[in-house]
């Protein structure tokens, strides 16, 4: 009986040590890619066989001061239309499957809502544009909730109206690296298709 208790005890310790070593050795990256030392899982990007996030180098932290700008005005569709490289479409995997990233989807939705508001002012909004604008408003609402940023912003009384003042610096992920990776993806896609 005493030997059996010692054997159970040693087995439990061996199991815990083995589990800890496995967790240390096999790491689940932020991208959803299972990384085993010396081996990375290859995705086909067909159907559901793709990582959760686009696998680009880790984004550095950057600081952004929120301020008003003359760019991206409400009624200036030209700047908004140029905001996304290749309309935000990425070509991934050996079959060049089309994807976008959440950041590009959100920016595209902002542009769609902006365009719908401009069209509404001129009373020329189409039913299909309205449906897309509703989708975008719901999508952006969900993404704001998903990120749940807790940065404090002052709310001041400005001429009788409450106004949120964001004269602070936010710490963000470096979105310029996403643009650079997207532009490189488009160049590589065009090169492989003989379009360059």
CSV table of C-alpha atoms in Angstrom, one decimal:
chain,number,residue,atom,x,y,z
A,1,UNK,CA,0.0,0.0,0.0
A,2,UNK,CA,2.8,2.4,0.9
A,3,UNK,CA,4.6,1.7,-2.5
A,4,UNK,CA,1.3,2.3,-4.3
A,5,UNK,CA,0.9,5.7,-2.7
A,6,UNK,CA,4.5,6.7,-3.5
A,7,UNK,CA,3.9,5.5,-7.1
A,8,UNK,CA,0.8,7.6,-7.4
A,9,UNK,CA,2.6,10.6,-5.9
A,10,UNK,CA,5.5,10.3,-8.3
A,11,UNK,CA,3.2,9.8,-11.3
A,12,UNK,CA,1.3,13.0,-10.3
A,13,UNK,CA,4.6,15.0,-10.1
A,14,UNK,CA,5.8,13.6,-13.4
A,15,UNK,CA,2.5,14.5,-15.0
A,16,UNK,CA,2.7,18.1,-13.7
A,17,UNK,CA,6.3,18.5,-14.9
A,18,UNK,CA,5.5,17.1,-18.3
A,19,UNK,CA,2.5,19.4,-18.7
A,20,UNK,CA,4.5,22.4,-17.7
A,21,UNK,CA,7.2,21.5,-20.2
A,22,UNK,CA,4.7,21.0,-23.0
A,23,UNK,CA,3.1,24.3,-22.3
A,24,UNK,CA,6.5,25.9,-22.4
A,25,UNK,CA,7.6,24.1,-25.5
A,26,UNK,CA,4.4,24.4,-27.6
A,27,UNK,CA,3.2,28.0,-27.7
A,28,UNK,CA,-0.1,29.3,-29.2
A,29,UNK,CA,0.8,32.5,-30.9
A,30,UNK,CA,-1.6,35.5,-31.0
A,31,UNK,CA,-2.3,34.6,-34.6
A,32,UNK,CA,-3.8,31.3,-33.7
A,33,UNK,CA,-0.9,29.5,-35.3
A,34,UNK,CA,0.4,26.6,-33.2
A,35,UNK,CA,4.2,27.0,-33.0
A,36,UNK,CA,6.2,23.9,-32.3
A,37,UNK,CA,10.0,24.7,-32.0
A,38,UNK,CA,11.4,24.3,-35.5
A,39,UNK,CA,8.0,23.9,-37.1
A,40,UNK,CA,5.1,26.3,-38.0
A,41,UNK,CA,1.7,25.1,-39.1
A,42,UNK,CA,1.0,26.0,-42.8
A,43,UNK,CA,-2.5,27.2,-43.6
A,44,UNK,CA,-4.2,26.8,-47.0
A,45,UNK,CA,-6.4,29.9,-46.4
A,46,UNK,CA,-9.2,27.9,-48.0
A,47,UNK,CA,-12.5,27.8,-46.1
A,48,UNK,CA,-11.8,27.8,-42.3
A,49,UNK,CA,-8.1,26.8,-42.7
A,50,UNK,CA,-6.6,30.1,-41.8
A,51,UNK,CA,-5.2,31.8,-38.6
A,52,UNK,CA,-7.3,34.1,-36.4
A,53,UNK,CA,-5.0,37.0,-37.2
A,54,UNK,CA,-2.9,38.0,-40.2
A,55,UNK,CA,0.6,36.6,-39.4
A,56,UNK,CA,2.9,39.7,-39.8
A,57,UNK,CA,5.7,40.7,-37.4
A,58,UNK,CA,4.5,42.0,-34.0
A,59,UNK,CA,3.2,45.5,-34.1
A,60,UNK,CA,5.2,48.0,-32.0
A,61,UNK,CA,3.5,50.4,-29.7
A,62,UNK,CA,3.3,54.0,-31.0
A,63,UNK,CA,1.8,57.2,-29.5
A,64,UNK,CA,-0.8,59.1,-31.3
A,65,UNK,CA,-2.1,62.6,-30.3
A,66,UNK,CA,-5.7,62.9,-31.2
A,67,UNK,CA,-6.3,66.2,-32.9
A,68,UNK,CA,-8.5,67.8,-35.5
A,69,UNK,CA,-7.3,67.7,-39.1
A,70,UNK,CA,-8.2,69.3,-42.4
A,71,UNK,CA,-7.9,65.8,-44.0
A,72,UNK,CA,-10.6,63.2,-44.3
A,73,UNK,CA,-13.4,65.8,-44.3
A,74,UNK,CA,-16.9,64.5,-44.2
A,75,UNK,CA,-17.6,65.5,-47.8
A,76,UNK,CA,-14.2,64.6,-49.3
A,77,UNK,CA,-14.6,61.1,-50.7
A,78,UNK,CA,-11.3,61.2,-52.6
A,79,UNK,CA,-9.1,61.0,-49.5
A,80,UNK,CA,-11.4,58.4,-47.9
A,81,UNK,CA,-11.4,56.2,-51.1
A,82,UNK,CA,-7.5,56.3,-51.1
A,83,UNK,CA,-7.3,55.2,-47.4
A,84,UNK,CA,-7.0,51.5,-48.1
A,85,UNK,CA,-4.3,49.8,-50.1
A,86,UNK,CA,-6.0,47.8,-52.9
A,87,UNK,CA,-9.4,48.5,-51.3
A,88,UNK,CA,-8.2,46.7,-48.2
A,89,UNK,CA,-8.1,43.3,-49.9
A,90,UNK,CA,-5.2,40.8,-49.1
A,91,UNK,CA,-4.4,37.8,-51.2
A,92,UNK,CA,-3.2,35.0,-48.9
A,93,UNK,CA,-2.0,31.4,-49.3
A,94,UNK,CA,-1.0,29.5,-52.4
A,95,UNK,CA,-4.4,30.1,-54.0
A,96,UNK,CA,-4.4,33.8,-53.3
A,97,UNK,CA,-7.6,33.7,-51.3
A,98,UNK,CA,-9.1,37.2,-50.6
A,99,UNK,CA,-9.2,38.4,-47.0
A,100,UNK,CA,-9.3,41.7,-45.2
A,101,UNK,CA,-8.2,42.6,-41.7
A,102,UNK,CA,-10.5,44.1,-39.1
A,103,UNK,CA,-8.7,47.4,-39.2
A,104,UNK,CA,-9.4,47.8,-42.9
A,105,UNK,CA,-13.0,46.6,-42.5
A,106,UNK,CA,-13.6,49.3,-39.9
A,107,UNK,CA,-12.0,52.0,-42.0
A,108,UNK,CA,-14.0,50.9,-45.0
A,109,UNK,CA,-17.2,51.0,-42.9
A,110,UNK,CA,-16.4,54.5,-41.7
A,111,UNK,CA,-16.1,55.6,-45.4
A,112,UNK,CA,-19.4,53.8,-46.2
A,113,UNK,CA,-21.3,55.5,-43.4
A,114,UNK,CA,-19.7,58.9,-44.4
A,115,UNK,CA,-20.7,58.4,-48.0
A,116,UNK,CA,-24.3,57.5,-46.9
A,117,UNK,CA,-24.5,60.6,-44.8
A,118,UNK,CA,-23.3,62.7,-47.7
A,119,UNK,CA,-25.8,61.0,-50.1
A,120,UNK,CA,-28.6,61.4,-47.5
A,121,UNK,CA,-27.9,65.2,-47.4
A,122,UNK,CA,-28.5,65.3,-51.2
A,123,UNK,CA,-31.5,62.8,-50.9
A,124,UNK,CA,-29.8,60.4,-53.4
A,125,UNK,CA,-29.2,57.5,-51.1
A,126,UNK,CA,-29.9,54.1,-52.6
A,127,UNK,CA,-31.6,51.3,-50.6
A,128,UNK,CA,-28.5,49.1,-51.0
A,129,UNK,CA,-26.3,51.9,-49.6
A,130,UNK,CA,-28.6,52.2,-46.6
A,131,UNK,CA,-28.3,48.5,-45.9
A,132,UNK,CA,-24.6,48.6,-46.1
A,133,UNK,CA,-24.4,51.7,-43.9
A,134,UNK,CA,-26.6,49.9,-41.3
A,135,UNK,CA,-24.2,46.9,-41.4
A,136,UNK,CA,-21.2,49.2,-41.0
A,137,UNK,CA,-22.8,51.1,-38.0
A,138,UNK,CA,-23.5,47.8,-36.3
A,139,UNK,CA,-20.0,46.4,-37.1
A,140,UNK,CA,-18.2,49.6,-35.8
A,141,UNK,CA,-20.3,49.5,-32.6
A,142,UNK,CA,-19.3,45.9,-32.0
A,143,UNK,CA,-15.6,46.6,-32.7
A,144,UNK,CA,-15.6,49.6,-30.2
A,145,UNK,CA,-17.2,47.3,-27.6
A,146,UNK,CA,-14.7,44.6,-28.4
A,147,UNK,CA,-11.7,46.8,-27.9
A,148,UNK,CA,-13.1,48.4,-24.7
A,149,UNK,CA,-10.5,51.1,-24.5
A,150,UNK,CA,-10.4,52.7,-21.1
A,151,UNK,CA,-8.4,55.8,-21.9
A,152,UNK,CA,-9.9,58.7,-20.0
A,153,UNK,CA,-11.1,61.7,-22.0
A,154,UNK,CA,-12.3,64.9,-20.5
A,155,UNK,CA,-15.9,65.9,-21.1
A,156,UNK,CA,-16.3,69.7,-21.0
A,157,UNK,CA,-19.2,72.0,-21.3
A,158,UNK,CA,-18.6,74.0,-24.5
A,159,UNK,CA,-21.2,76.7,-25.3
A,160,UNK,CA,-23.9,74.7,-23.5
A,161,UNK,CA,-23.2,71.5,-25.3
A,162,UNK,CA,-21.2,68.6,-23.8
A,163,UNK,CA,-18.1,67.9,-25.8
A,164,UNK,CA,-15.6,65.2,-25.4
A,165,UNK,CA,-12.1,66.6,-25.6
A,166,UNK,CA,-9.4,64.1,-26.5
A,167,UNK,CA,-6.3,66.3,-26.2
A,168,UNK,CA,-4.3,63.4,-24.9
A,169,UNK,CA,-1.8,61.0,-26.4
A,170,UNK,CA,-3.0,57.4,-26.9
A,171,UNK,CA,-0.8,54.4,-27.0
A,172,UNK,CA,-1.7,52.4,-30.1
A,173,UNK,CA,-0.4,49.5,-32.2
A,174,UNK,CA,1.7,50.7,-35.2
A,175,UNK,CA,-0.9,50.8,-38.0
A,176,UNK,CA,1.8,51.9,-40.5
A,177,UNK,CA,3.3,48.5,-40.3
A,178,UNK,CA,-0.1,47.0,-41.3
A,179,UNK,CA,-0.2,49.3,-44.3
A,180,UNK,CA,3.4,48.4,-45.3
A,181,UNK,CA,2.6,44.7,-45.0
A,182,UNK,CA,-0.6,45.1,-47.0
A,183,UNK,CA,1.2,47.0,-49.8
A,184,UNK,CA,3.9,44.3,-49.9
A,185,UNK,CA,1.1,41.7,-50.2
A,186,UNK,CA,-0.4,43.5,-53.1
A,187,UNK,CA,2.9,43.9,-54.9
A,188,UNK,CA,3.7,40.2,-54.4
A,189,UNK,CA,0.2,39.2,-55.6
A,190,UNK,CA,0.6,41.3,-58.8
A,191,UNK,CA,4.1,39.9,-59.3
A,192,UNK,CA,2.9,36.3,-59.1
A,193,UNK,CA,0.0,37.1,-61.5
A,194,UNK,CA,2.3,38.9,-63.9
A,195,UNK,CA,0.6,42.2,-63.4
A,196,UNK,CA,3.8,44.1,-62.6
